[in-house]
Short mmCIF file of C-alpha atoms in Angstrom, two decimals:
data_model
loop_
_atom_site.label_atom_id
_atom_site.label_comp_id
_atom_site.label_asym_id
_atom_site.label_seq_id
_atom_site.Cartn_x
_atom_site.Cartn_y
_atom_site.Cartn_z
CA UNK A 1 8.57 -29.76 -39.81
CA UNK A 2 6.88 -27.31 -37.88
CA UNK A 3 8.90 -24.11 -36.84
CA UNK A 4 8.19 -23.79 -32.62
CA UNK A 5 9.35 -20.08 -31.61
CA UNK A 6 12.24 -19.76 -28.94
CA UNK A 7 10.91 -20.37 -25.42
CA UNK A 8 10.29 -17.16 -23.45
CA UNK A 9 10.44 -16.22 -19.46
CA UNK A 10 7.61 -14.07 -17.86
CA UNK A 11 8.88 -13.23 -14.67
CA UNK A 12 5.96 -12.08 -12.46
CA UNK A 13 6.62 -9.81 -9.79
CA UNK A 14 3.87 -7.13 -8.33
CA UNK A 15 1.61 -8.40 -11.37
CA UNK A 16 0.09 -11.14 -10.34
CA UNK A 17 -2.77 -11.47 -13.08
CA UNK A 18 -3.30 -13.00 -16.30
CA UNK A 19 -5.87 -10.01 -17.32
CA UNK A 20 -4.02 -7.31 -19.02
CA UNK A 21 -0.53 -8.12 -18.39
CA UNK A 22 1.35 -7.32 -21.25
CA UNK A 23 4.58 -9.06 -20.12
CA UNK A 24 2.30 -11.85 -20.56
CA UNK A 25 0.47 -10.96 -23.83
CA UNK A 26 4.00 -10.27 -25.66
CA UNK A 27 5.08 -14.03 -25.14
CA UNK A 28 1.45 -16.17 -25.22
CA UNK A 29 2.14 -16.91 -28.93
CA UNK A 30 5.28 -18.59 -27.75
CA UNK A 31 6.62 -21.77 -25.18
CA UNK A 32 6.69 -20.21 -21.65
CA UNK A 33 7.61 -20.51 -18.51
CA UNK A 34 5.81 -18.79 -15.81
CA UNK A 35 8.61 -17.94 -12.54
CA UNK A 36 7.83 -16.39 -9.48
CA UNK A 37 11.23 -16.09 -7.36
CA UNK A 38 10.74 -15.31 -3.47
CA UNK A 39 13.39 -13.05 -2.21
CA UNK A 40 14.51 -12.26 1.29
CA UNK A 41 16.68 -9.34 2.33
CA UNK A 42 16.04 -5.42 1.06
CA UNK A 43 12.47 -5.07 -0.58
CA UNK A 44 11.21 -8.51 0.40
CA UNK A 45 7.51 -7.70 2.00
CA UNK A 46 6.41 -7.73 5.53
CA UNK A 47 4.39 -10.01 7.59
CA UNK A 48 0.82 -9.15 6.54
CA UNK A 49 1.72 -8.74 2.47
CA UNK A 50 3.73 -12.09 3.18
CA UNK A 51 -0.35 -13.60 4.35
CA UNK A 52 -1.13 -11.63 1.00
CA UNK A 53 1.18 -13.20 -1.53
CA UNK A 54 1.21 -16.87 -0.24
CA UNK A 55 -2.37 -16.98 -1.18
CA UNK A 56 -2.31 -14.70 -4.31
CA UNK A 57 0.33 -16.90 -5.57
CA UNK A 58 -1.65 -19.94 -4.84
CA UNK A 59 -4.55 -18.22 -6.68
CA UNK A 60 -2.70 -17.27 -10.00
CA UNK A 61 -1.03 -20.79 -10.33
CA UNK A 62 -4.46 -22.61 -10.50
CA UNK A 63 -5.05 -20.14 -13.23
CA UNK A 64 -2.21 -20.70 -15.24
CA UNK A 65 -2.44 -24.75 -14.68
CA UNK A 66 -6.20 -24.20 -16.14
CA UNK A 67 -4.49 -22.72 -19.21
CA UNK A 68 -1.66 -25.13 -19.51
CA UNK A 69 1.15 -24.07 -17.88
CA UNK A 70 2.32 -24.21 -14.46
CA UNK A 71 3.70 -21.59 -11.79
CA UNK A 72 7.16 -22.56 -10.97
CA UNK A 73 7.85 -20.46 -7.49
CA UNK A 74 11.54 -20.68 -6.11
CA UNK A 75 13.38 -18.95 -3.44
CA UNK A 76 16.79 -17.34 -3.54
CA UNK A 77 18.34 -14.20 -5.83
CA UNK A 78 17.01 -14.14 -9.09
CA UNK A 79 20.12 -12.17 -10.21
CA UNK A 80 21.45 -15.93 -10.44
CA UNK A 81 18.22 -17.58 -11.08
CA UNK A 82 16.82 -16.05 -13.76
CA UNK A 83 19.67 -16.39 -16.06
CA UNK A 84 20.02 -20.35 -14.63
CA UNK A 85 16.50 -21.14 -15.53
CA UNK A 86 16.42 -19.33 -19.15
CA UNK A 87 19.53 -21.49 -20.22
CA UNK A 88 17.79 -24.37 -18.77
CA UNK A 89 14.87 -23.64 -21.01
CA UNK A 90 16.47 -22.11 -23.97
CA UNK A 91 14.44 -18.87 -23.43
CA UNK A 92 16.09 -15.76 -25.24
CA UNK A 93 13.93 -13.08 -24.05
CA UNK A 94 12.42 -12.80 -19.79
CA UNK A 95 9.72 -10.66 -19.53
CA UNK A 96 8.64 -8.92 -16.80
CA UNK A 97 6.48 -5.53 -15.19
CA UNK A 98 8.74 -2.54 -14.82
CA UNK A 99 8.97 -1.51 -11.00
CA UNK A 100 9.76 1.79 -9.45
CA UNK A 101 11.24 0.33 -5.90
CA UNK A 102 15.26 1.42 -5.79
CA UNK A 103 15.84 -2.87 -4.70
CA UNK A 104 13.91 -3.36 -7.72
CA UNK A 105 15.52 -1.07 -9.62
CA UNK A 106 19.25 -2.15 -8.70
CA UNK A 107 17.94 -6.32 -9.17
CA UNK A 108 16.94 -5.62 -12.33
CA UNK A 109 19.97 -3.82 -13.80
CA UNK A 110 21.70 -6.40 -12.68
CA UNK A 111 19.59 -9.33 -13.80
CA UNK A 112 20.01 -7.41 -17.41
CA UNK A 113 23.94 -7.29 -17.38
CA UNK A 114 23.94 -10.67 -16.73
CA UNK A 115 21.57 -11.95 -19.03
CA UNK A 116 23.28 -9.97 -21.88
CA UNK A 117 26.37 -11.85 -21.11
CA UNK A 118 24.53 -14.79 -22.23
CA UNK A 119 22.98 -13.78 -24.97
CA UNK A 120 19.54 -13.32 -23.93
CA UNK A 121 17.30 -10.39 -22.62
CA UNK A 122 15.27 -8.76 -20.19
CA UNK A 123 12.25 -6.85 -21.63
CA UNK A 124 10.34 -5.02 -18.78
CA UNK A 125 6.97 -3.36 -19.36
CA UNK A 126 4.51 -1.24 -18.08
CA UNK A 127 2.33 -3.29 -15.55
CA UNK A 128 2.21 -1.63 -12.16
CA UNK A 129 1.29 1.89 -13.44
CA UNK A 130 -1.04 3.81 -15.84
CA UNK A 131 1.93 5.68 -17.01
CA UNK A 132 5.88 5.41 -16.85
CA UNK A 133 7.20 7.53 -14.43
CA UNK A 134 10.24 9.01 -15.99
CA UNK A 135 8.41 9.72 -18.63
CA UNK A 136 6.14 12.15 -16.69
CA UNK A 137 7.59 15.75 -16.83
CA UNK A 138 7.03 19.47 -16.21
CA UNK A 139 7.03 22.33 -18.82
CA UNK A 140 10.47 22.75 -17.80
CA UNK A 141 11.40 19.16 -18.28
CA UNK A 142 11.74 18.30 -14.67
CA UNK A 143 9.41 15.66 -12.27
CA UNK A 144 6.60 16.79 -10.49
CA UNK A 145 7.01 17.41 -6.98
CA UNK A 146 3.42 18.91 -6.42
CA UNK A 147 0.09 16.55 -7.18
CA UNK A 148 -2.20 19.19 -8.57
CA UNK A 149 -0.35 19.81 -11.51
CA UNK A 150 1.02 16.25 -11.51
CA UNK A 151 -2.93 14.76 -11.73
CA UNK A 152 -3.54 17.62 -14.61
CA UNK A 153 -0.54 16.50 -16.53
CA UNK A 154 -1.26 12.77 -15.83
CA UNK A 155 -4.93 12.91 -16.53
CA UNK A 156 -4.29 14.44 -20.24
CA UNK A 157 -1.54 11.79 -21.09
CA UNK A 158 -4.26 9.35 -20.78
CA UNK A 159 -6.39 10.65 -23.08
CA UNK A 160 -7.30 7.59 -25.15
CA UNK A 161 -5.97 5.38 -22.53
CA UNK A 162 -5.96 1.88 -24.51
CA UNK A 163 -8.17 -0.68 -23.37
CA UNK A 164 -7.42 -3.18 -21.06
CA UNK A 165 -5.92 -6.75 -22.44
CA UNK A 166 -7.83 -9.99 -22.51
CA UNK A 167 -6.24 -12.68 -20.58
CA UNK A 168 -5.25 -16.26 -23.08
CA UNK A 169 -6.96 -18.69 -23.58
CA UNK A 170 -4.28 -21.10 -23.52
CA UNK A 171 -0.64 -21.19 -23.03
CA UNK A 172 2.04 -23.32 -24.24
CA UNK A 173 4.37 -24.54 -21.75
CA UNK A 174 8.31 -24.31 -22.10
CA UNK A 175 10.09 -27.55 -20.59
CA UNK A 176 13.51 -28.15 -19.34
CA UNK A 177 12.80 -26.22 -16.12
CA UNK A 178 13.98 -27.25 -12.44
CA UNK A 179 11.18 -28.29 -10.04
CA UNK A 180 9.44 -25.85 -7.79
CA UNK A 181 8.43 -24.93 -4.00
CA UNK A 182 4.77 -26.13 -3.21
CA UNK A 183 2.63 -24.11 -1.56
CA UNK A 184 3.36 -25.46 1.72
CA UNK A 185 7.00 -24.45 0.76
CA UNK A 186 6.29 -20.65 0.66
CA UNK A 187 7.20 -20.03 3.84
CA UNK A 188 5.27 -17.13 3.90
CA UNK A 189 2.06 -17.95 6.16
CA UNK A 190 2.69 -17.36 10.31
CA UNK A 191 3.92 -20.47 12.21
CA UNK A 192 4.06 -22.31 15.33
CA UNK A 193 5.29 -21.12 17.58
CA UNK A 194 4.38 -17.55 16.15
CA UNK A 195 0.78 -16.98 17.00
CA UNK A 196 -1.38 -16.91 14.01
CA UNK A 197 -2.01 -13.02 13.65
CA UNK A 198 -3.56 -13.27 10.25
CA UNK A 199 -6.40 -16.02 11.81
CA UNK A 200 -9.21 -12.64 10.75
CA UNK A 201 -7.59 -12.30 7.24
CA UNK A 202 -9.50 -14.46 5.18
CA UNK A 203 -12.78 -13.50 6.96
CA UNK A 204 -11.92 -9.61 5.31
CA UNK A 205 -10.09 -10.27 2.25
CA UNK A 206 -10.18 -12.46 -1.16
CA UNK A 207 -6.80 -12.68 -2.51
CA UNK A 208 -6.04 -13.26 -5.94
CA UNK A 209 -7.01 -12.11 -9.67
CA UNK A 210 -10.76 -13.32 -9.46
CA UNK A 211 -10.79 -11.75 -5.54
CA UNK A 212 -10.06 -8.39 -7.19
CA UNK A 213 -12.43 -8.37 -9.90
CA UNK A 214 -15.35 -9.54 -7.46
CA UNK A 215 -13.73 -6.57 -5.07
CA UNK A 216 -13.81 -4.14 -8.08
CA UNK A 217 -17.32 -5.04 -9.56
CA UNK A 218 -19.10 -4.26 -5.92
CA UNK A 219 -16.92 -1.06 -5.54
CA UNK A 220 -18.61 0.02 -8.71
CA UNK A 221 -21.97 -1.07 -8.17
CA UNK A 222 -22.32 -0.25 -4.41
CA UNK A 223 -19.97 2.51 -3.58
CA UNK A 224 -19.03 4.62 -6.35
CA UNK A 225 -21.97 7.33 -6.81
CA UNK A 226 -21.32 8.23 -3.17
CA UNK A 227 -17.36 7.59 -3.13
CA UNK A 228 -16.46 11.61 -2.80
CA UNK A 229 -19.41 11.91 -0.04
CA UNK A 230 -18.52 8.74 2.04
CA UNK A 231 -14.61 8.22 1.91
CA UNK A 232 -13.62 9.60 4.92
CA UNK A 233 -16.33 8.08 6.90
CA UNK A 234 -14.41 4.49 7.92
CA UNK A 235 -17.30 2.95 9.68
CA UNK A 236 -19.39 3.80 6.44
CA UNK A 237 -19.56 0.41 4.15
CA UNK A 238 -18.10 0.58 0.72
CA UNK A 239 -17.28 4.19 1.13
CA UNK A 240 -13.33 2.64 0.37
CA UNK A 241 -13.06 0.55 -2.55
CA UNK A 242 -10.68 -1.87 -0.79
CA UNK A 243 -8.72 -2.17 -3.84
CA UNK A 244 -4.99 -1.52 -2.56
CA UNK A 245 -4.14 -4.57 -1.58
CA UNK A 246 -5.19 -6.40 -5.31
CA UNK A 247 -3.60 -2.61 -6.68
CA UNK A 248 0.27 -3.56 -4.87
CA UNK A 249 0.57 -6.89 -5.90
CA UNK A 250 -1.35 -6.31 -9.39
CA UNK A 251 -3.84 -8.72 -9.39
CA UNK A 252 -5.64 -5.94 -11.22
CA UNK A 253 -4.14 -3.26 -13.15
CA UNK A 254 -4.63 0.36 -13.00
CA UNK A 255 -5.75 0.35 -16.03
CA UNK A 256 -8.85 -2.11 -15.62
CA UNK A 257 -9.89 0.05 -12.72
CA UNK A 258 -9.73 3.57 -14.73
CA UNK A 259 -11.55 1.86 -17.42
CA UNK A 260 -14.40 0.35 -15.50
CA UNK A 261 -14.49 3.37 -13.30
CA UNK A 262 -15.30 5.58 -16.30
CA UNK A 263 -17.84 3.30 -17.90
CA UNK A 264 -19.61 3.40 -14.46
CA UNK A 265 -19.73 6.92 -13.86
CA UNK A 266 -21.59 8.83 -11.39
CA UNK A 267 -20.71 11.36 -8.96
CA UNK A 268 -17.87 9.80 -7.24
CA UNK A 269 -16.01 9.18 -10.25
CA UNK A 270 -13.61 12.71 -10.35
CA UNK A 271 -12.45 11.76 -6.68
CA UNK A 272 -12.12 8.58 -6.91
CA UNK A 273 -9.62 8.74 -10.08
CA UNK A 274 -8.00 11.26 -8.17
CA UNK A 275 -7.28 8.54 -5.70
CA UNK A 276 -5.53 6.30 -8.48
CA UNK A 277 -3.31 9.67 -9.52
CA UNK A 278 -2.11 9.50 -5.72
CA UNK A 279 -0.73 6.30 -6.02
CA UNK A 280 0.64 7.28 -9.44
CA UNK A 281 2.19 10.21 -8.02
CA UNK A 282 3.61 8.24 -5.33
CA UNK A 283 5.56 6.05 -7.44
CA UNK A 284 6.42 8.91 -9.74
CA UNK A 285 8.37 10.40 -6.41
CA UNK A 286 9.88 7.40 -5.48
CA UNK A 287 11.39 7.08 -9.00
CA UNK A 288 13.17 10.49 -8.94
CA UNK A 289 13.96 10.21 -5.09
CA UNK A 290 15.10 6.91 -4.16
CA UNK A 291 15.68 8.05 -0.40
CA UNK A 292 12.12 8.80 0.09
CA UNK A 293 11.62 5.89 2.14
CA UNK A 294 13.91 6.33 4.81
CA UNK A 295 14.75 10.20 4.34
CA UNK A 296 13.15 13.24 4.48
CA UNK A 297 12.71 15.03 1.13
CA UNK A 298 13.32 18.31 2.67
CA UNK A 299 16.87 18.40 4.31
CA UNK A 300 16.05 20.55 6.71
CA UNK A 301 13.55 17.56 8.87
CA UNK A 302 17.24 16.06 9.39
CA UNK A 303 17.26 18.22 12.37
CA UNK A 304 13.92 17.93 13.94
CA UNK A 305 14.40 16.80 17.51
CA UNK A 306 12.48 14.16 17.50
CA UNK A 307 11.75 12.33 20.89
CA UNK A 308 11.91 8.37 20.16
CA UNK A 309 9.71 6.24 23.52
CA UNK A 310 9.99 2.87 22.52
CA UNK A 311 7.04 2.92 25.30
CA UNK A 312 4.88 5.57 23.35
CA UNK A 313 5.39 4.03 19.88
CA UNK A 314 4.52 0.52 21.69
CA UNK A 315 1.32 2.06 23.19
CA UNK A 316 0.29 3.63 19.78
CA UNK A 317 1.42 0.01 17.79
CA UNK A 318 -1.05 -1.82 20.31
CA UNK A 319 -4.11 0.35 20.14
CA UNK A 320 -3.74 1.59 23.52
CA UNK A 321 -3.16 5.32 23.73
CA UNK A 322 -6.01 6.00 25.22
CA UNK A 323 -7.57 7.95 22.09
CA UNK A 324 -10.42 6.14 20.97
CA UNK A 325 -9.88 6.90 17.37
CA UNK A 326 -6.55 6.25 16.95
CA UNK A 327 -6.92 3.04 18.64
CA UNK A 328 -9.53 1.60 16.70
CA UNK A 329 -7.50 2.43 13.93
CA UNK A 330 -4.65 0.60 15.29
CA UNK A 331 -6.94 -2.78 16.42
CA UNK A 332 -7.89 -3.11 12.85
CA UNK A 333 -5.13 -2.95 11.05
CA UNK A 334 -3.69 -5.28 13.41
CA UNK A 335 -6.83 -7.83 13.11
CA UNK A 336 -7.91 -7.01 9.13
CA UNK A 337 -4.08 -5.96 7.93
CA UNK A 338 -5.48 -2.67 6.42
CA UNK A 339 -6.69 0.29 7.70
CA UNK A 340 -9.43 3.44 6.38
CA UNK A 341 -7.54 5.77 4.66
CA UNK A 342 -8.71 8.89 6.82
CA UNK A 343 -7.90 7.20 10.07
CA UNK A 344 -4.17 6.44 8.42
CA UNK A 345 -3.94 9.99 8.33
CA UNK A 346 -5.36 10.32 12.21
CA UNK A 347 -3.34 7.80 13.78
CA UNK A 348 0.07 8.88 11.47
CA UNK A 349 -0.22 12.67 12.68
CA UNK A 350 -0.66 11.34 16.27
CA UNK A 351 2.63 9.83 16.06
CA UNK A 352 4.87 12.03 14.85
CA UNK A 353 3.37 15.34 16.01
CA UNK A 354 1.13 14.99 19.39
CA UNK A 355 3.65 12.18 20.36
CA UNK A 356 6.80 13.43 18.01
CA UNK A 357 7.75 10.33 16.91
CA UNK A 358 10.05 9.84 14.07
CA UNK A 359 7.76 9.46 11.13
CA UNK A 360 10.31 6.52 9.46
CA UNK A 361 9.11 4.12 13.01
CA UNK A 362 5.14 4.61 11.75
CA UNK A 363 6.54 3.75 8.21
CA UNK A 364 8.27 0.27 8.75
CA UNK A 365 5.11 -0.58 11.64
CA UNK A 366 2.79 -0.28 8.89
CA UNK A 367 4.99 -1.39 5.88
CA UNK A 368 4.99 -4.73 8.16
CA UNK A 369 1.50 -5.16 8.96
CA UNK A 370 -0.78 -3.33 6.05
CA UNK A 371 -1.58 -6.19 3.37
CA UNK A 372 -1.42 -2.96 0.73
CA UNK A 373 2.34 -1.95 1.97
CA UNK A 374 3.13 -0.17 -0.86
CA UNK A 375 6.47 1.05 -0.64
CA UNK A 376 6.20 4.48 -2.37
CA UNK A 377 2.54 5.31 -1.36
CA UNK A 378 3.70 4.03 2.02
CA UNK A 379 6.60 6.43 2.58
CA UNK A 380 5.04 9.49 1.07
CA UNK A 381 2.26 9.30 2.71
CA UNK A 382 4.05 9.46 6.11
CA UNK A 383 6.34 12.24 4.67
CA UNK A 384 2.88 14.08 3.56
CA UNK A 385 1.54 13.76 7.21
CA UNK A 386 4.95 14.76 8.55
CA UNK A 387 5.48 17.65 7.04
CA UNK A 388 8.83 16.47 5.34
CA UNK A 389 7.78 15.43 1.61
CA UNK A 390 6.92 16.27 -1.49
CA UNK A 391 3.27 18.64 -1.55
CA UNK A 392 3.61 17.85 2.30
CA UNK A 393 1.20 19.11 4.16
CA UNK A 394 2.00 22.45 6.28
CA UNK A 395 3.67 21.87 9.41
CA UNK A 396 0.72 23.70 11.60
CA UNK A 397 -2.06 20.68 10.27
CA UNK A 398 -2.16 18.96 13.65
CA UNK A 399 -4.98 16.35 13.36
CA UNK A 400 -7.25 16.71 16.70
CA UNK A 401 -8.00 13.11 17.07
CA UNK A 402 -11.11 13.74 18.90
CA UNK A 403 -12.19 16.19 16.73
CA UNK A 404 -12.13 14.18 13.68
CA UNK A 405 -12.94 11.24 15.51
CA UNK A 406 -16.71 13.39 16.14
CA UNK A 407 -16.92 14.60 12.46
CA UNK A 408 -15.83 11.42 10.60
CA UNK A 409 -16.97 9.04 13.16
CA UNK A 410 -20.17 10.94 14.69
CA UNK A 411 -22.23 7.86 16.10
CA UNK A 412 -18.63 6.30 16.99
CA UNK A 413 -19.38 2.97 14.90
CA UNK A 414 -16.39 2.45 14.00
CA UNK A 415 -14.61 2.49 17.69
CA UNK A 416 -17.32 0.96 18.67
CA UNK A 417 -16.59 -2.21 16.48
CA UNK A 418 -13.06 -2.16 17.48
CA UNK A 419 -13.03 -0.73 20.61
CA UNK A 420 -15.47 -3.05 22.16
CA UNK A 421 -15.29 -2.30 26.11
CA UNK A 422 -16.15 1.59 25.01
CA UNK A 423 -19.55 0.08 23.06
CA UNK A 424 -22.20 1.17 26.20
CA UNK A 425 -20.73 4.64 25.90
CA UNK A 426 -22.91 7.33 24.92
CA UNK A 427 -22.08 9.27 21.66
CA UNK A 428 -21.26 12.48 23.05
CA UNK A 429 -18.26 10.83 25.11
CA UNK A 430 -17.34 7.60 22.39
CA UNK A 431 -14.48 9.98 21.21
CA UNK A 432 -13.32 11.20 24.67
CA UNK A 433 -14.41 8.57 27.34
CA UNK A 434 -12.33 10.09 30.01
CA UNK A 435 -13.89 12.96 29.95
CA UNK A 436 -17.37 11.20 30.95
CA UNK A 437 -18.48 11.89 34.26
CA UNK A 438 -17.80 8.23 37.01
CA UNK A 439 -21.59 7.88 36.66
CA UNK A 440 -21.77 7.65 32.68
CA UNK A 441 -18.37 5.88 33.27
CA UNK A 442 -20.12 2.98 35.51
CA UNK A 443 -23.28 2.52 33.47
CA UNK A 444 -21.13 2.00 29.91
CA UNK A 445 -18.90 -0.47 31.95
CA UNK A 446 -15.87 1.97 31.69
CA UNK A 447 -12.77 2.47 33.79
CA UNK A 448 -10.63 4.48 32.84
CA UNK A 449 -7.00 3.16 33.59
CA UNK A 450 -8.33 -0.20 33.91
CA UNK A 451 -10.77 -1.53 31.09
CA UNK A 452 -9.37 1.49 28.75
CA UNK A 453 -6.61 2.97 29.61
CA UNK A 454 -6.09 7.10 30.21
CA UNK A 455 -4.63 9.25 27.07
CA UNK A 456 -0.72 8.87 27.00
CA UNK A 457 -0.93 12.62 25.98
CA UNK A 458 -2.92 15.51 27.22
CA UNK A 459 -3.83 16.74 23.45
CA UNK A 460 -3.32 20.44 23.96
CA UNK A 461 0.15 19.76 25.52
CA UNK A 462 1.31 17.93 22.95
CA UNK A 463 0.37 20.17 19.93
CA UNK A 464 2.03 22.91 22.05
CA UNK A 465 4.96 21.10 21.99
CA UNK A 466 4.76 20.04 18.18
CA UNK A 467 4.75 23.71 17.32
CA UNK A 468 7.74 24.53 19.77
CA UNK A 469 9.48 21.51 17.74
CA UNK A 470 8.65 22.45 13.88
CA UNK A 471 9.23 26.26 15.29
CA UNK A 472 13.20 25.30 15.84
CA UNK A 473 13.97 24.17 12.28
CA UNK A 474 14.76 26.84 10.34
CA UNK A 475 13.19 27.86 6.78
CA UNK A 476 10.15 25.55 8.20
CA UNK A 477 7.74 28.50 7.48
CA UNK A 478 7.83 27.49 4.02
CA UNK A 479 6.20 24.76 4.07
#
């Protein structure tokens, strides 16, 4: 009689491939059961990511049916379910991708206590990131809180970085397990009588693991050589890679993009590695500070005097401040679910410093609507623009959004696209239409106040009154 191997769990979380996934490669020799469990309540995603994962789970079940096995998606606490289904199955070991969010974190310890009460155990492995972050350390044995020296010490523990896994072949299913949610189940689309704010989605983004490779493969071919020249030009195409979204959910790892990044080579490569140490870095803070996304890393922000308008922060939400920039910024994230990386940075420093708005509102607007909300590149990326985090940049860098609107954005294509009743404009005035005289105003079928509204903010005045507002916190200067 044949010996068959004990059944195994792989639990897949924000690793959504069958492509290097070594949760996945340690139990393919063995019965398995493939589980997604949908959770609501702390660390469950927001609206857009929701769009994201209904059809990226969609897309990985067809690939594990073509290899044997089905996707068995339920909904609830897998601190109960986990350990329910592997008795059902008779599985002795769950596998799963190690994650860095403190919800995570806490599920997981807790999901291991009580599987070792039954005998069985949780195995978690590195499937998110290129390298652990506890493991990551100073000279002095202490995290990085800096990226420079962070990327340095990152970049030489990859040395030799082993090559990416081949997905299997085949799979051998486990039985015994309860029935599943369909896809129509999910719950995770919009629905009547919500309006259908992700109706642009598809037309912008391919979910799923063959989605990224197709995403990654034109990245390389089109946009690469010139990555470090075009990035922070967002009407400029390919000059993003557009792989964050497939990145957060880990429909491709890190690791396949370093590797194919390298073999491609050219002169974008350095910065555009660089890029994947950010996100790295990101996680690596929210690791050793747990609080990052709701709490300032430097105590002293606790007492900036802040000026919450839930009118302001509505006018800036909407794409209708008035600041052409910024609001094209705003219109496509809202339409696409994702937004250029340089305008994040725009439309972020707008918020809490020309408008001085609390950073942590800009946080939860965009970990609701970005289909890449990425909890620790998320929050310290607004900390970065605040001032507040780790490496943050120095209180005095107040983006002028018409400034970088004319050096990023010189022809204004990109308000143009998303700004359409400013599209007759002429260049010189695309960034500051109120400024054009009521001739130029007439002949571009402009009114200010009335087809586009007037700037919520005279610019000036409100860096003036940023200043005044970093200026009161004390020990500020060393930022």
């Amino acid at each position: 009689m044949a010996f068959m191997p004990d059944a195994a769990l792989i639990w897949f979380r924000q690793d959504l491939r069958l492509a290097d996934n070594p949760a996945l490669a340690a139990v393919q020799d063995r019965p398995v059961l493939p589980v997604h469990v949908l959770e609501d309540g702390p660390g469950a995603p927001g609206g857009a990511a929701r769009w994201w994962l209904h059809h990226s789970l969609v897309s990985l079940g067809r690939a594990l049916a073509e290899r044997g096995t089905p996707l068995l998606v339920l909904r609830g606490d897998p601190r109960r379910l986990i350990p329910a289904i592997a008795a059902q199955v008779g599985a002795t070991e769950i596998h799963a991708g190690r994650q860095t969010e403190p919800a995570a974190r806490q599920r997981d310890a807790e999901t291991h206590d009580a599987l070792q009460r039954d005998g069985r155990r949780l195995v978690l492995h590195r499937n998110a990131l290129l390298h652990e972050p506890h493991l990551v350390r100073t000279g002095a044995g202490k995290p990085f809180s800096v990226y420079t020296p962070f990327s340095r010490a990152v970049f030489a523990l990859l040395e030799g970085l082993p090559p990416p896994i081949p997905a299997p072949d085949r799979l051998t299913p486990a039985t015994g397990g309860p029935a599943g949610l369909g896809p129509a189940a999910f719950g995770l689309l919009p629905a009547p009588p919500e309006p259908d704010w992700a109706a642009e989605f598809p037309s912008h983004w391919t979910p799923g693991e063959a989605g990224a490779a197709a995403r990654l493969a034109a990245f390389l071919d089109a946009g690469l050589a010139t990555y470090a020249a075009r990035r922070n030009m967002p009407a400029a195409e390919w000059g993003t890679s557009g792989l964050s979204p497939h990145l957060h959910l880990g429909e491709i790892s890190p690791r396949q993009v370093w590797h194919a990044a390298q073999a491609q080579g050219g002169a974008g490569l350095e910065t555009f590695l660089k890029e994947i140490l950010w996100r790295e870095f990101s996680h690596h803070l929210l690791w050793h500070r747990p609080e990052m996304p709701g709490q300032p890393l430097r105590p002293e922000f606790n007492a900036f005097p802040w000026r919450s308008d839930p009118a302001m922060l509505r006018a800036w939400q909407r794409g209708r401040t008035g600041i052409p920039i910024v609001d094209a910024g705003m219109r496509q994230l809202w339409r696409s679910g994702w937004m250029h990386n340089r305008v994040r940075m725009i439309v972020a420093s707008f918020l809490v410093k020309h408008l001085l708005q609390p950073w942590q509102s800009g946080e939860a607007w965009f970990r609701d609507t970005l289909v890449d909300a990425d909890l620790a590149a998320n929050a310290a990326s607004w900390q970065w623009v605040a001032g507040c985090g780790a490496d943050a940049a120095p209180y005095f860098r107040i983006f002028n959004p018409v400034l970088q609107g004319a050096k990023f954005d010189a022809e204004g294509a990109f308000v143009r696209r998303w700004c359409p009743e400013l599209a007759r404009l002429p260049d010189r005035f695309i960034h500051c239409p109120h400024e054009a005289p009521p001739d130029i105003q007439r002949a571009a079928g402009v009114a200010i106040g009335r087809t586009y509204p007037a700037p919520i903010i005279d610019l000036a005045e409100g860096r003036a009154r940023a200043l005044a507002a970093f200026a009161a916190i004390k020990g500020i200067e060393a930022a």
